[in-house]
Amino acid sequence: MKQIASSIEISEMEAERNEKEEMENKETVETLYKALLGQGKMDTVAKMLASDLEWWFHGPPQCQHMMRILTGETALNNGFRFEPRSLTAIGDCVIAEGWEGKAYWVHVWTLKNGLITQFREYFNTWLVVRDLRSQTWQNKLQNITLWQSQPRDLYRRSLPGLVLAI
């Protein structure tokens, strides 16, 4: 009986630690967007990014706005404004979703020890994030959807769909 109680306590402590890490990751990404909106400085952003940041892009080539900003090719106040309408933390990832003019975008930031190590950028794409880790026997046959895009004006146009496994 004591062993079961210990296992439950360990699971609860791990869940609390994971929840705290998710909140910290979300705060880091919120700070990054605030800095990009001119409420901070680019050196603040640089301190949040790993020197070997891995970057993936899916969308039209002319929409690679964030990488142009992060590399300094485009000034903060010149061009696309990234104002997320939602931020969701899932494990070591933070998903940001936004709309600017005619472009719908989703960013997936992966953090390790408070530092952004990976950035995935999706433009005009319907994105579904699925958990493909091993599941319990009750839901082994299902892929659990952790997050799904909610783009504006979906009824007016179709967006290509992608499934992102984490």
PDB file of C-alpha atoms in Angstrom:
ATOM      1  CA  MET A   1       0.000   0.000   0.000  1.00  0.00           C
ATOM      2  CA  LYS A   2       2.853   2.391   0.861  1.00  0.00           C
ATOM      3  CA  GLN A   3       4.459   1.694  -2.519  1.00  0.00           C
ATOM      4  CA  ILE A   4       1.260   2.708  -4.344  1.00  0.00           C
ATOM      5  CA  ALA A   5       1.014   5.899  -2.263  1.00  0.00           C
ATOM      6  CA  SER A   6       4.664   6.716  -3.063  1.00  0.00           C
ATOM      7  CA  SER A   7       4.052   6.176  -6.783  1.00  0.00           C
ATOM      8  CA  ILE A   8       1.044   8.496  -6.680  1.00  0.00           C
ATOM      9  CA  GLU A   9       3.050  11.178  -4.827  1.00  0.00           C
ATOM     10  CA  ILE A  10       5.893  10.921  -7.359  1.00  0.00           C
ATOM     11  CA  SER A  11       3.417  11.200 -10.251  1.00  0.00           C
ATOM     12  CA  GLU A  12       1.805  14.261  -8.661  1.00  0.00           C
ATOM     13  CA  MET A  13       5.200  15.906  -8.097  1.00  0.00           C
ATOM     14  CA  GLU A  14       6.209  15.192 -11.699  1.00  0.00           C
ATOM     15  CA  ALA A  15       2.908  16.625 -12.977  1.00  0.00           C
ATOM     16  CA  GLU A  16       3.449  19.795 -10.914  1.00  0.00           C
ATOM     17  CA  ARG A  17       7.022  20.131 -12.219  1.00  0.00           C
ATOM     18  CA  ASN A  18       5.800  19.677 -15.827  1.00  0.00           C
ATOM     19  CA  GLU A  19       3.043  22.249 -15.315  1.00  0.00           C
ATOM     20  CA  LYS A  20       5.557  24.740 -13.880  1.00  0.00           C
ATOM     21  CA  GLU A  21       7.911  24.147 -16.832  1.00  0.00           C
ATOM     22  CA  GLU A  22       5.047  24.668 -19.303  1.00  0.00           C
ATOM     23  CA  MET A  23       4.134  27.973 -17.629  1.00  0.00           C
ATOM     24  CA  GLU A  24       7.764  29.146 -17.719  1.00  0.00           C
ATOM     25  CA  ASN A  25       8.070  28.162 -21.393  1.00  0.00           C
ATOM     26  CA  LYS A  26       4.887  30.055 -22.213  1.00  0.00           C
ATOM     27  CA  GLU A  27       6.173  33.133 -20.356  1.00  0.00           C
ATOM     28  CA  THR A  28       9.440  32.975 -22.339  1.00  0.00           C
ATOM     29  CA  VAL A  29       7.575  32.920 -25.657  1.00  0.00           C
ATOM     30  CA  GLU A  30       5.237  35.732 -24.496  1.00  0.00           C
ATOM     31  CA  THR A  31       8.328  37.812 -23.663  1.00  0.00           C
ATOM     32  CA  LEU A  32       9.754  37.083 -27.109  1.00  0.00           C
ATOM     33  CA  TYR A  33       6.612  38.327 -28.885  1.00  0.00           C
ATOM     34  CA  LYS A  34       6.479  41.447 -26.702  1.00  0.00           C
ATOM     35  CA  ALA A  35      10.076  42.192 -27.647  1.00  0.00           C
ATOM     36  CA  LEU A  36       9.240  41.669 -31.328  1.00  0.00           C
ATOM     37  CA  LEU A  37       6.331  44.103 -31.018  1.00  0.00           C
ATOM     38  CA  GLY A  38       8.713  46.818 -29.879  1.00  0.00           C
ATOM     39  CA  GLN A  39       8.081  46.491 -26.153  1.00  0.00           C
ATOM     40  CA  GLY A  40      11.583  45.152 -25.659  1.00  0.00           C
ATOM     41  CA  LYS A  41      14.837  44.956 -27.528  1.00  0.00           C
ATOM     42  CA  MET A  42      16.267  42.535 -30.071  1.00  0.00           C
ATOM     43  CA  ASP A  43      19.087  41.629 -27.664  1.00  0.00           C
ATOM     44  CA  THR A  44      16.353  40.280 -25.352  1.00  0.00           C
ATOM     45  CA  VAL A  45      15.203  38.004 -28.174  1.00  0.00           C
ATOM     46  CA  ALA A  46      18.760  36.898 -28.963  1.00  0.00           C
ATOM     47  CA  LYS A  47      19.278  35.778 -25.356  1.00  0.00           C
ATOM     48  CA  MET A  48      16.259  33.460 -25.622  1.00  0.00           C
ATOM     49  CA  LEU A  49      17.468  31.651 -28.764  1.00  0.00           C
ATOM     50  CA  ALA A  50      19.988  28.821 -28.917  1.00  0.00           C
ATOM     51  CA  SER A  51      22.990  29.623 -31.100  1.00  0.00           C
ATOM     52  CA  ASP A  52      22.187  26.516 -33.158  1.00  0.00           C
ATOM     53  CA  LEU A  53      18.449  27.198 -33.433  1.00  0.00           C
ATOM     54  CA  GLU A  54      16.763  24.625 -35.649  1.00  0.00           C
ATOM     55  CA  TRP A  55      14.193  26.247 -37.952  1.00  0.00           C
ATOM     56  CA  TRP A  56      11.501  24.650 -40.132  1.00  0.00           C
ATOM     57  CA  PHE A  57       9.199  26.545 -42.472  1.00  0.00           C
ATOM     58  CA  HIS A  58       6.045  25.473 -44.292  1.00  0.00           C
ATOM     59  CA  GLY A  59       4.320  27.974 -46.552  1.00  0.00           C
ATOM     60  CA  PRO A  60       4.926  30.325 -49.453  1.00  0.00           C
ATOM     61  CA  PRO A  61       8.607  31.418 -49.641  1.00  0.00           C
ATOM     62  CA  GLN A  62       7.673  35.112 -49.444  1.00  0.00           C
ATOM     63  CA  CYS A  63       6.140  34.458 -45.991  1.00  0.00           C
ATOM     64  CA  GLN A  64       9.376  33.635 -44.151  1.00  0.00           C
ATOM     65  CA  HIS A  65       8.902  36.769 -42.049  1.00  0.00           C
ATOM     66  CA  MET A  66       9.999  35.487 -38.632  1.00  0.00           C
ATOM     67  CA  MET A  67      13.366  34.180 -39.806  1.00  0.00           C
ATOM     68  CA  ARG A  68      14.046  37.492 -41.537  1.00  0.00           C
ATOM     69  CA  ILE A  69      13.343  39.252 -38.238  1.00  0.00           C
ATOM     70  CA  LEU A  70      15.372  36.807 -36.118  1.00  0.00           C
ATOM     71  CA  THR A  71      18.403  37.041 -38.420  1.00  0.00           C
ATOM     72  CA  GLY A  72      18.197  40.852 -38.617  1.00  0.00           C
ATOM     73  CA  GLU A  73      17.462  40.872 -42.352  1.00  0.00           C
ATOM     74  CA  THR A  74      14.236  42.803 -41.615  1.00  0.00           C
ATOM     75  CA  ALA A  75      13.927  45.444 -38.906  1.00  0.00           C
ATOM     76  CA  LEU A  76      11.326  44.924 -36.173  1.00  0.00           C
ATOM     77  CA  ASN A  77       9.197  47.851 -37.265  1.00  0.00           C
ATOM     78  CA  ASN A  78       9.516  47.123 -41.003  1.00  0.00           C
ATOM     79  CA  GLY A  79       6.965  44.628 -42.146  1.00  0.00           C
ATOM     80  CA  PHE A  80       4.993  41.781 -40.670  1.00  0.00           C
ATOM     81  CA  ARG A  81       3.712  42.107 -37.087  1.00  0.00           C
ATOM     82  CA  PHE A  82       3.446  38.914 -35.100  1.00  0.00           C
ATOM     83  CA  GLU A  83       0.688  39.359 -32.540  1.00  0.00           C
ATOM     84  CA  PRO A  84      -0.447  35.948 -31.320  1.00  0.00           C
ATOM     85  CA  ARG A  85      -4.123  35.599 -30.549  1.00  0.00           C
ATOM     86  CA  SER A  86      -3.433  32.405 -28.602  1.00  0.00           C
ATOM     87  CA  LEU A  87      -0.485  30.735 -26.876  1.00  0.00           C
ATOM     88  CA  THR A  88      -0.663  27.132 -25.685  1.00  0.00           C
ATOM     89  CA  ALA A  89       2.049  25.201 -23.843  1.00  0.00           C
ATOM     90  CA  ILE A  90       2.269  21.441 -24.374  1.00  0.00           C
ATOM     91  CA  GLY A  91       5.239  19.755 -22.760  1.00  0.00           C
ATOM     92  CA  ASP A  92       8.404  21.460 -23.999  1.00  0.00           C
ATOM     93  CA  CYS A  93       6.540  23.154 -26.892  1.00  0.00           C
ATOM     94  CA  VAL A  94       4.660  26.439 -27.024  1.00  0.00           C
ATOM     95  CA  ILE A  95       2.215  26.922 -29.891  1.00  0.00           C
ATOM     96  CA  ALA A  96       1.363  30.461 -31.008  1.00  0.00           C
ATOM     97  CA  GLU A  97      -1.397  31.220 -33.483  1.00  0.00           C
ATOM     98  CA  GLY A  98      -2.151  34.503 -35.210  1.00  0.00           C
ATOM     99  CA  TRP A  99      -3.620  36.382 -38.120  1.00  0.00           C
ATOM    100  CA  GLU A 100      -2.162  39.401 -39.897  1.00  0.00           C
ATOM    101  CA  GLY A 101      -4.000  40.737 -42.898  1.00  0.00           C
ATOM    102  CA  LYS A 102      -4.437  37.863 -45.304  1.00  0.00           C
ATOM    103  CA  ALA A 103      -1.939  35.541 -43.652  1.00  0.00           C
ATOM    104  CA  TYR A 104      -2.801  32.982 -40.994  1.00  0.00           C
ATOM    105  CA  TRP A 105       0.229  31.613 -39.118  1.00  0.00           C
ATOM    106  CA  VAL A 106       1.175  29.070 -36.464  1.00  0.00           C
ATOM    107  CA  HIS A 107       4.512  28.975 -34.649  1.00  0.00           C
ATOM    108  CA  VAL A 108       5.731  26.021 -32.615  1.00  0.00           C
ATOM    109  CA  TRP A 109       8.616  26.877 -30.280  1.00  0.00           C
ATOM    110  CA  THR A 110      10.523  24.064 -28.531  1.00  0.00           C
ATOM    111  CA  LEU A 111      12.379  24.985 -25.347  1.00  0.00           C
ATOM    112  CA  LYS A 112      15.054  23.208 -23.328  1.00  0.00           C
ATOM    113  CA  ASN A 113      16.030  24.654 -19.949  1.00  0.00           C
ATOM    114  CA  GLY A 114      14.371  27.980 -20.771  1.00  0.00           C
ATOM    115  CA  LEU A 115      16.179  28.378 -24.111  1.00  0.00           C
ATOM    116  CA  ILE A 116      14.434  28.144 -27.496  1.00  0.00           C
ATOM    117  CA  THR A 117      16.121  25.336 -29.429  1.00  0.00           C
ATOM    118  CA  GLN A 118      13.682  24.770 -32.279  1.00  0.00           C
ATOM    119  CA  PHE A 119      11.247  26.940 -34.218  1.00  0.00           C
ATOM    120  CA  ARG A 120       8.621  25.688 -36.658  1.00  0.00           C
ATOM    121  CA  GLU A 121       6.699  28.227 -38.740  1.00  0.00           C
ATOM    122  CA  TYR A 122       3.537  27.440 -40.705  1.00  0.00           C
ATOM    123  CA  PHE A 123       1.706  29.884 -42.986  1.00  0.00           C
ATOM    124  CA  ASN A 124      -1.849  29.463 -44.290  1.00  0.00           C
ATOM    125  CA  THR A 125      -1.973  25.878 -43.062  1.00  0.00           C
ATOM    126  CA  TRP A 126      -4.527  24.049 -40.935  1.00  0.00           C
ATOM    127  CA  LEU A 127      -2.404  22.402 -38.233  1.00  0.00           C
ATOM    128  CA  VAL A 128      -3.297  19.562 -35.883  1.00  0.00           C
ATOM    129  CA  VAL A 129      -0.903  18.543 -33.109  1.00  0.00           C
ATOM    130  CA  ARG A 130      -1.159  14.909 -32.079  1.00  0.00           C
ATOM    131  CA  ASP A 131       0.387  13.025 -29.192  1.00  0.00           C
ATOM    132  CA  LEU A 132       1.910   9.839 -30.627  1.00  0.00           C
ATOM    133  CA  ARG A 133       3.678   8.723 -27.461  1.00  0.00           C
ATOM    134  CA  SER A 134       2.675   5.304 -26.184  1.00  0.00           C
ATOM    135  CA  GLN A 135      -0.803   5.513 -24.738  1.00  0.00           C
ATOM    136  CA  THR A 136      -2.649   3.551 -22.076  1.00  0.00           C
ATOM    137  CA  TRP A 137      -4.443   0.415 -23.134  1.00  0.00           C
ATOM    138  CA  GLN A 138      -7.822   2.262 -23.169  1.00  0.00           C
ATOM    139  CA  ASN A 139      -6.871   4.701 -25.936  1.00  0.00           C
ATOM    140  CA  LYS A 140      -4.063   2.850 -27.705  1.00  0.00           C
ATOM    141  CA  LEU A 141      -5.966   2.812 -31.005  1.00  0.00           C
ATOM    142  CA  GLN A 142      -6.550   6.574 -30.999  1.00  0.00           C
ATOM    143  CA  ASN A 143      -4.138   9.400 -31.661  1.00  0.00           C
ATOM    144  CA  ILE A 144      -4.931  12.070 -29.125  1.00  0.00           C
ATOM    145  CA  THR A 145      -5.326  15.576 -30.535  1.00  0.00           C
ATOM    146  CA  LEU A 146      -3.528  18.016 -28.238  1.00  0.00           C
ATOM    147  CA  TRP A 147      -4.105  21.183 -30.245  1.00  0.00           C
ATOM    148  CA  GLN A 148      -5.852  22.237 -33.451  1.00  0.00           C
ATOM    149  CA  SER A 149      -5.773  25.440 -35.515  1.00  0.00           C
ATOM    150  CA  GLN A 150      -8.664  27.858 -35.282  1.00  0.00           C
ATOM    151  CA  PRO A 151      -8.052  30.144 -38.292  1.00  0.00           C
ATOM    152  CA  ARG A 152     -10.435  32.942 -39.172  1.00  0.00           C
ATOM    153  CA  ASP A 153     -12.469  32.809 -42.358  1.00  0.00           C
ATOM    154  CA  LEU A 154     -12.024  29.072 -42.741  1.00  0.00           C
ATOM    155  CA  TYR A 155     -15.451  28.857 -44.358  1.00  0.00           C
ATOM    156  CA  ARG A 156     -14.279  31.187 -47.152  1.00  0.00           C
ATOM    157  CA  ARG A 157     -11.253  29.186 -48.188  1.00  0.00           C
ATOM    158  CA  SER A 158      -9.589  25.884 -47.679  1.00  0.00           C
ATOM    159  CA  LEU A 159      -6.206  25.513 -46.070  1.00  0.00           C
ATOM    160  CA  PRO A 160      -3.907  22.548 -46.572  1.00  0.00           C
ATOM    161  CA  GLY A 161      -3.787  20.388 -43.473  1.00  0.00           C
ATOM    162  CA  LEU A 162      -0.743  19.111 -41.616  1.00  0.00           C
ATOM    163  CA  VAL A 163      -0.459  16.822 -38.632  1.00  0.00           C
ATOM    164  CA  LEU A 164       2.426  17.627 -36.289  1.00  0.00           C
ATOM    165  CA  ALA A 165       3.422  14.783 -33.985  1.00  0.00           C
ATOM    166  CA  ILE A 166       5.037  15.616 -30.673  1.00  0.00           C
TER     167      ILE A 166
END
